[in-house]
């Protein structure tokens, strides 16, 4: 099994990915505990690990797509460190497609790299113009429900079995779909570790699964709350509106105080245009057990919420 | 440019057709699905109760009646995904909807289902649901391999973005856009939450939660920074209220509130959009009726050719309470007048 780490810039790659030192990353006081818990469990269950790959880029916002120069620097740093590189890309409009094309040119000029697509349009572009790059289906293309508000109910022992089975799976359950992906040259898919438990049995059909820790995605939008800060009230919250990357300045924590169930300690985190949940220890242990059982090909460690962006 | 209306019962057919609906869409959730998967797993993007027809015979009657009026009926099979077990069942249902019920088009999200339906070569056309989050021209080119006749664009695209897509795909596929009623705070196809009645929509549920900001970069937020963020959060919660149909409210005359694209109809006619979707299969018959009348009134005006500003003024007058239009938070689309 591979270990990958999500980096924010070339300097992090050059620093040698010192990785599992708790103080290595600025996760913020609200998220540091889950990052440290993840580091501790990784060490406990897998010992000292080495990252053989880094992930760079963003899955959630076309305003966070890096520049070709920034990508070039990361490509060079990864090559110098002799580790693989995976470029993460978000869902995009036509304008976003225009931003991605030069990045794919940078990657193509530098040998084989992976590109995670979260949009069929991005896959179409890759297949038509950049066939040397390796497409990986991103976690946004995996439509499994992941709503931590109702986790306890879905995973309860008296929940109806067919419903729970369905909620732990996705269309990756269908051989027709995995065959379709394979025909498109997609050999790997990324997934979130679901609050209700994730069924990775599709990996037995030859599809490689890559899982993120310790943050799971809940929802994302082209309408960004943070970007509204600099607008007059009437002009706030427009889809795709230009921003000053206000998402980089702060985090918003929600406490699920209005739950009809017993999970009042449940927290959600908004960073820019996207909401995330954090893994519990039980969720992490469950995922790592599946990794040890050979169902997971790669774990991607994200020491910060995956919304970082580097000023040019 | 057609007016596409939601329908959930044969009883609504005549009044909606008489009010100006030119296409219908609906859902059906047979009892077997509910018995097996309960309300936790939805066959389409609406709760099994209230938004969909419950029996095949009821659906068949609706389709026959609609066809007598010359109006096509589209049916949603637009859950984000189906598992292998569900897929066999859904394909069987799709064949029955096509052959026995005579549905004119199936509205699909899951690309695996789209692929299977394309291979099955049914008479029903295929429409790609907004839940598929088709946000760019390249994505449409990818989907065209499955032969859809229509792509439903998500609400989150702007008019210039829609125009670019329509210009690039004009001869290959029809484009449908949202026109009235429910909004979505998130990108619908990338929202992994449920609207199950026990918890409600995630976006509205968030508005009632306790919150705390944290500054990134290791420093504390100043009081001024915190206050600015709080004000923005308050504005955002007000926007969510509009997204949620103005708190599910209505005007003094009983007309529905909520997200609206009436002012953009003039632009959509110019661009060449094929269909304007009114949301709300689960809404009351009165809300559906009032919605269809509002949209049709503006469409008729646009068809008769007046100036764009005249159309916008008429649209705003139809919405009733001007302050909601002026808030800027009730619009699907920002229209350049």
GROMACS .gro file of C-alpha atoms in nm, chain A:
model
  312
    1UNK     CA    1   0.000   0.000   0.000
    2UNK     CA    2   0.119   0.352  -0.089
    3UNK     CA    3   0.117   0.653   0.137
    4UNK     CA    4   0.061   0.994  -0.013
    5UNK     CA    5   0.060   1.336   0.150
    6UNK     CA    6  -0.130   1.642   0.033
    7UNK     CA    7   0.114   1.932   0.007
    8UNK     CA    8   0.041   2.302  -0.029
    9UNK     CA    9   0.355   2.409  -0.213
   10UNK     CA   10   0.695   2.305  -0.343
   11UNK     CA   11   0.870   2.405  -0.021
   12UNK     CA   12   0.681   2.136   0.169
   13UNK     CA   13   0.802   1.875  -0.079
   14UNK     CA   14   1.158   2.002  -0.059
   15UNK     CA   15   1.147   1.990   0.320
   16UNK     CA   16   1.151   1.615   0.289
   17UNK     CA   17   0.794   1.546   0.395
   18UNK     CA   18   0.899   1.504   0.755
   19UNK     CA   19   0.543   1.402   0.778
   20UNK     CA   20   0.427   1.258   1.099
   21UNK     CA   21   0.573   1.510   1.340
   22UNK     CA   22   0.271   1.669   1.508
   23UNK     CA   23   0.411   2.020   1.480
   24UNK     CA   24   0.494   1.993   1.112
   25UNK     CA   25   0.169   2.140   0.989
   26UNK     CA   26  -0.045   2.432   1.089
   27UNK     CA   27  -0.377   2.253   1.126
   28UNK     CA   28  -0.522   2.512   1.365
   29UNK     CA   29  -0.629   2.444   1.722
   30UNK     CA   30  -0.970   2.303   1.625
   31UNK     CA   31  -0.834   2.046   1.382
   32UNK     CA   32  -0.495   1.968   1.535
   33UNK     CA   33  -0.639   1.698   1.765
   34UNK     CA   34  -0.773   1.486   1.477
   35UNK     CA   35  -0.454   1.534   1.276
   36UNK     CA   36  -0.247   1.423   1.576
   37UNK     CA   37  -0.481   1.131   1.641
   38UNK     CA   38  -0.438   1.020   1.281
   39UNK     CA   39  -0.060   1.047   1.306
   40UNK     CA   40  -0.060   0.846   1.629
   41UNK     CA   41  -0.279   0.570   1.485
   42UNK     CA   42  -0.074   0.547   1.168
   43UNK     CA   43   0.241   0.502   1.375
   44UNK     CA   44   0.070   0.252   1.605
   45UNK     CA   45  -0.067   0.038   1.324
   46UNK     CA   46   0.188   0.080   1.046
   47UNK     CA   47   0.506   0.199   1.218
   48UNK     CA   48   0.722   0.467   1.061
   49UNK     CA   49   0.593   0.517   0.709
   50UNK     CA   50   0.747   0.687   0.408
   51UNK     CA   51   0.544   0.891   0.164
   52UNK     CA   52   0.607   0.767  -0.188
   53UNK     CA   53   0.383   1.028  -0.346
   54UNK     CA   54   0.249   1.376  -0.294
   55UNK     CA   55  -0.086   1.520  -0.395
   56UNK     CA   56  -0.106   1.883  -0.501
   57UNK     CA   57  -0.397   2.101  -0.610
   58UNK     CA   58  -0.758   2.137  -0.505
   59UNK     CA   59  -1.071   1.930  -0.549
   60UNK     CA   60  -1.336   2.185  -0.460
   61UNK     CA   61  -1.290   2.530  -0.613
   62UNK     CA   62  -1.169   2.655  -0.948
   63UNK     CA   63  -1.045   2.973  -0.778
   64UNK     CA   64  -0.788   2.756  -0.598
   65UNK     CA   65  -0.634   2.605  -0.911
   66UNK     CA   66  -0.259   2.671  -0.892
   67UNK     CA   67  -0.061   2.851  -1.159
   68UNK     CA   68   0.155   2.661  -1.410
   69UNK     CA   69   0.468   2.804  -1.244
   70UNK     CA   70   0.359   2.680  -0.902
   71UNK     CA   71   0.288   2.337  -1.043
   72UNK     CA   72   0.621   2.334  -1.225
   73UNK     CA   73   0.797   2.400  -0.894
   74UNK     CA   74   0.614   2.111  -0.726
   75UNK     CA   75   0.690   1.881  -1.020
   76UNK     CA   76   1.060   1.965  -0.990
   77UNK     CA   77   1.063   1.918  -0.613
   78UNK     CA   78   0.884   1.582  -0.638
   79UNK     CA   79   1.124   1.465  -0.907
   80UNK     CA   80   1.423   1.569  -0.694
   81UNK     CA   81   1.277   1.374  -0.402
   82UNK     CA   82   1.203   1.079  -0.632
   83UNK     CA   83   0.839   1.060  -0.532
   84UNK     CA   84   0.529   1.044  -0.750
   85UNK     CA   85   0.296   1.337  -0.807
   86UNK     CA   86  -0.082   1.348  -0.824
   87UNK     CA   87  -0.252   1.669  -0.938
   88UNK     CA   88  -0.595   1.721  -0.781
   89UNK     CA   89  -0.850   1.911  -0.990
   90UNK     CA   90  -1.192   2.047  -0.898
   91UNK     CA   91  -1.529   2.057  -1.072
   92UNK     CA   92  -1.507   2.338  -1.324
   93UNK     CA   93  -1.686   2.569  -1.563
   94UNK     CA   94  -1.554   2.633  -1.913
   95UNK     CA   95  -1.331   2.900  -1.759
   96UNK     CA   96  -1.188   2.638  -1.524
   97UNK     CA   97  -1.117   2.406  -1.815
   98UNK     CA   98  -0.919   2.694  -1.967
   99UNK     CA   99  -0.714   2.716  -1.645
  100UNK     CA  100  -0.643   2.343  -1.630
  101UNK     CA  101  -0.516   2.297  -1.984
  102UNK     CA  102  -0.180   2.476  -1.917
  103UNK     CA  103  -0.133   2.265  -1.603
  104UNK     CA  104  -0.178   1.946  -1.800
  105UNK     CA  105   0.079   2.077  -2.049
  106UNK     CA  106   0.327   2.122  -1.762
  107UNK     CA  107   0.262   1.767  -1.641
  108UNK     CA  108   0.284   1.619  -1.991
  109UNK     CA  109   0.620   1.782  -2.048
  110UNK     CA  110   0.751   1.625  -1.729
  111UNK     CA  111   0.671   1.259  -1.778
  112UNK     CA  112   0.399   1.043  -1.631
  113UNK     CA  113   0.176   1.193  -1.363
  114UNK     CA  114  -0.163   1.123  -1.219
  115UNK     CA  115  -0.452   1.365  -1.249
  116UNK     CA  116  -0.753   1.330  -1.020
  117UNK     CA  117  -1.069   1.439  -1.203
  118UNK     CA  118  -1.386   1.546  -1.027
  119UNK     CA  119  -1.567   1.645  -1.344
  120UNK     CA  120  -1.646   1.448  -1.660
  121UNK     CA  121  -1.533   1.746  -1.862
  122UNK     CA  122  -1.185   1.725  -1.713
  123UNK     CA  123  -1.166   1.355  -1.798
  124UNK     CA  124  -1.279   1.433  -2.152
  125UNK     CA  125  -1.004   1.691  -2.190
  126UNK     CA  126  -0.743   1.452  -2.051
  127UNK     CA  127  -0.842   1.173  -2.284
  128UNK     CA  128  -0.855   1.391  -2.593
  129UNK     CA  129  -0.545   1.605  -2.546
  130UNK     CA  130  -0.329   1.453  -2.272
  131UNK     CA  131  -0.342   1.079  -2.313
  132UNK     CA  132  -0.002   1.040  -2.142
  133UNK     CA  133  -0.148   1.149  -1.809
  134UNK     CA  134  -0.310   0.894  -1.587
  135UNK     CA  135  -0.672   0.979  -1.488
  136UNK     CA  136  -0.794   0.891  -1.137
  137UNK     CA  137  -1.160   0.926  -1.043
  138UNK     CA  138  -1.189   1.179  -0.759
  139UNK     CA  139  -1.396   1.144  -0.446
  140UNK     CA  140  -1.656   1.397  -0.565
  141UNK     CA  141  -1.745   1.155  -0.843
  142UNK     CA  142  -1.825   0.898  -0.578
  143UNK     CA  143  -2.184   0.977  -0.485
  144UNK     CA  144  -2.217   0.778  -0.163
  145UNK     CA  145  -2.415   0.969   0.094
  146UNK     CA  146  -2.190   1.107   0.367
  147UNK     CA  147  -2.408   1.308   0.600
  148UNK     CA  148  -2.266   1.279   0.953
  149UNK     CA  149  -2.590   1.416   1.098
  150UNK     CA  150  -2.758   1.079   1.053
  151UNK     CA  151  -2.465   0.841   1.091
  152UNK     CA  152  -2.587   0.686   1.410
  153UNK     CA  153  -2.926   0.608   1.263
  154UNK     CA  154  -2.795   0.448   0.944
  155UNK     CA  155  -2.534   0.241   1.121
  156UNK     CA  156  -2.759   0.133   1.409
  157UNK     CA  157  -2.802  -0.238   1.456
  158UNK     CA  158  -3.177  -0.220   1.395
  159UNK     CA  159  -3.143  -0.026   1.066
  160UNK     CA  160  -3.287  -0.209   0.764
  161UNK     CA  161  -3.005  -0.413   0.612
  162UNK     CA  162  -3.070  -0.343   0.241
  163UNK     CA  163  -3.068   0.032   0.310
  164UNK     CA  164  -2.741   0.018   0.503
  165UNK     CA  165  -2.575  -0.199   0.237
  166UNK     CA  166  -2.680   0.053  -0.026
  167UNK     CA  167  -2.560   0.351   0.178
  168UNK     CA  168  -2.216   0.196   0.224
  169UNK     CA  169  -2.176   0.140  -0.150
  170UNK     CA  170  -2.196   0.347  -0.469
  171UNK     CA  171  -2.215   0.277  -0.841
  172UNK     CA  172  -1.866   0.125  -0.805
  173UNK     CA  173  -2.069  -0.174  -0.689
  174UNK     CA  174  -2.163  -0.232  -1.055
  175UNK     CA  175  -1.924  -0.426  -1.279
  176UNK     CA  176  -2.066  -0.232  -1.574
  177UNK     CA  177  -1.940   0.090  -1.420
  178UNK     CA  178  -1.596  -0.029  -1.316
  179UNK     CA  179  -1.562  -0.184  -1.662
  180UNK     CA  180  -1.656   0.150  -1.816
  181UNK     CA  181  -1.391   0.327  -1.608
  182UNK     CA  182  -1.134   0.068  -1.701
  183UNK     CA  183  -1.214   0.123  -2.068
  184UNK     CA  184  -1.138   0.491  -2.017
  185UNK     CA  185  -0.800   0.412  -1.863
  186UNK     CA  186  -0.917   0.485  -1.509
  187UNK     CA  187  -0.762   0.221  -1.283
  188UNK     CA  188  -0.791   0.401  -0.949
  189UNK     CA  189  -1.075   0.572  -0.767
  190UNK     CA  190  -1.065   0.794  -0.462
  191UNK     CA  191  -1.313   0.757  -0.178
  192UNK     CA  192  -1.402   0.909   0.153
  193UNK     CA  193  -1.424   0.697   0.464
  194UNK     CA  194  -1.800   0.718   0.519
  195UNK     CA  195  -1.951   0.792   0.858
  196UNK     CA  196  -2.184   0.492   0.810
  197UNK     CA  197  -1.890   0.273   0.705
  198UNK     CA  198  -1.755   0.229   0.353
  199UNK     CA  199  -1.783  -0.094   0.158
  200UNK     CA  200  -1.467  -0.133  -0.050
  201UNK     CA  201  -1.551  -0.473  -0.193
  202UNK     CA  202  -1.528  -0.324  -0.543
  203UNK     CA  203  -1.151  -0.336  -0.496
  204UNK     CA  204  -1.177  -0.713  -0.535
  205UNK     CA  205  -1.268  -0.648  -0.902
  206UNK     CA  206  -0.929  -0.493  -0.969
  207UNK     CA  207  -1.019  -0.128  -0.912
  208UNK     CA  208  -0.768   0.040  -0.684
  209UNK     CA  209  -0.911   0.241  -0.397
  210UNK     CA  210  -0.746   0.547  -0.252
  211UNK     CA  211  -0.884   0.692   0.073
  212UNK     CA  212  -0.839   1.029   0.239
  213UNK     CA  213  -0.772   1.089   0.609
  214UNK     CA  214  -0.863   1.257   0.837
  215UNK     CA  215  -1.119   1.482   0.664
  216UNK     CA  216  -1.425   1.378   0.468
  217UNK     CA  217  -1.613   1.604   0.233
  218UNK     CA  218  -1.982   1.679   0.299
  219UNK     CA  219  -2.083   1.941   0.048
  220UNK     CA  220  -1.945   2.211  -0.176
  221UNK     CA  221  -2.081   2.504  -0.369
  222UNK     CA  222  -1.999   2.755  -0.639
  223UNK     CA  223  -2.147   3.006  -0.398
  224UNK     CA  224  -1.887   3.083  -0.133
  225UNK     CA  225  -1.977   3.233   0.200
  226UNK     CA  226  -1.623   3.351   0.267
  227UNK     CA  227  -1.599   3.529  -0.068
  228UNK     CA  228  -1.899   3.740   0.031
  229UNK     CA  229  -1.697   3.935   0.288
  230UNK     CA  230  -1.573   4.196   0.043
  231UNK     CA  231  -1.899   4.249  -0.142
  232UNK     CA  232  -2.186   4.487  -0.073
  233UNK     CA  233  -2.472   4.294   0.079
  234UNK     CA  234  -2.683   4.287  -0.236
  235UNK     CA  235  -2.397   4.150  -0.446
  236UNK     CA  236  -2.292   3.871  -0.210
  237UNK     CA  237  -2.324   3.498  -0.276
  238UNK     CA  238  -2.316   3.492  -0.654
  239UNK     CA  239  -2.205   3.167  -0.822
  240UNK     CA  240  -1.837   3.165  -0.911
  241UNK     CA  241  -1.792   3.528  -0.807
  242UNK     CA  242  -1.433   3.654  -0.810
  243UNK     CA  243  -1.276   3.639  -0.464
  244UNK     CA  244  -0.969   3.745  -0.268
  245UNK     CA  245  -0.918   3.391  -0.140
  246UNK     CA  246  -1.084   3.480   0.188
  247UNK     CA  247  -1.103   3.105   0.253
  248UNK     CA  248  -0.734   3.119   0.347
  249UNK     CA  249  -0.791   3.352   0.640
  250UNK     CA  250  -1.030   3.158   0.861
  251UNK     CA  251  -1.226   2.844   0.941
  252UNK     CA  252  -1.586   2.818   1.064
  253UNK     CA  253  -1.683   2.542   1.306
  254UNK     CA  254  -2.048   2.437   1.341
  255UNK     CA  255  -2.172   2.241   1.641
  256UNK     CA  256  -2.470   2.017   1.566
  257UNK     CA  257  -2.667   2.153   1.858
  258UNK     CA  258  -3.003   2.111   1.685
  259UNK     CA  259  -2.976   1.737   1.621
  260UNK     CA  260  -3.286   1.525   1.674
  261UNK     CA  261  -3.055   1.239   1.773
  262UNK     CA  262  -2.784   1.203   2.033
  263UNK     CA  263  -2.487   1.342   1.841
  264UNK     CA  264  -2.483   1.693   1.986
  265UNK     CA  265  -2.103   1.682   1.997
  266UNK     CA  266  -2.089   1.640   1.616
  267UNK     CA  267  -1.890   1.917   1.446
  268UNK     CA  268  -1.876   2.034   1.085
  269UNK     CA  269  -1.613   2.262   0.935
  270UNK     CA  270  -1.657   2.518   0.661
  271UNK     CA  271  -1.349   2.631   0.474
  272UNK     CA  272  -1.431   2.860   0.185
  273UNK     CA  273  -1.700   2.694  -0.027
  274UNK     CA  274  -1.686   2.342   0.120
  275UNK     CA  275  -1.796   2.158   0.434
  276UNK     CA  276  -1.601   1.874   0.592
  277UNK     CA  277  -1.636   1.623   0.874
  278UNK     CA  278  -1.349   1.482   1.074
  279UNK     CA  279  -1.284   1.114   1.138
  280UNK     CA  280  -1.345   0.967   1.478
  281UNK     CA  281  -1.096   0.719   1.619
  282UNK     CA  282  -1.337   0.435   1.540
  283UNK     CA  283  -1.364   0.551   1.178
  284UNK     CA  284  -0.986   0.574   1.143
  285UNK     CA  285  -0.930   0.232   1.297
  286UNK     CA  286  -1.198   0.083   1.071
  287UNK     CA  287  -1.036   0.227   0.761
  288UNK     CA  288  -0.686   0.122   0.863
  289UNK     CA  289  -0.811  -0.232   0.925
  290UNK     CA  290  -0.944  -0.239   0.569
  291UNK     CA  291  -0.606  -0.112   0.452
  292UNK     CA  292  -0.431  -0.393   0.636
  293UNK     CA  293  -0.674  -0.638   0.477
  294UNK     CA  294  -0.555  -0.525   0.135
  295UNK     CA  295  -0.867  -0.340   0.024
  296UNK     CA  296  -0.698  -0.002   0.000
  297UNK     CA  297  -0.420   0.072  -0.246
  298UNK     CA  298  -0.330   0.414  -0.111
  299UNK     CA  299  -0.402   0.641   0.183
  300UNK     CA  300  -0.378   1.014   0.127
  301UNK     CA  301  -0.292   1.202   0.445
  302UNK     CA  302  -0.418   1.559   0.450
  303UNK     CA  303  -0.264   1.740   0.746
  304UNK     CA  304  -0.480   2.044   0.678
  305UNK     CA  305  -0.829   2.088   0.538
  306UNK     CA  306  -0.771   2.045   0.165
  307UNK     CA  307  -0.840   2.408   0.078
  308UNK     CA  308  -0.493   2.556   0.093
  309UNK     CA  309  -0.380   2.794  -0.177
  310UNK     CA  310  -0.045   2.954  -0.248
  311UNK     CA  311  -0.024   3.319  -0.345
  312UNK     CA  312   0.165   3.361  -0.675
   0.00000   0.00000   0.00000
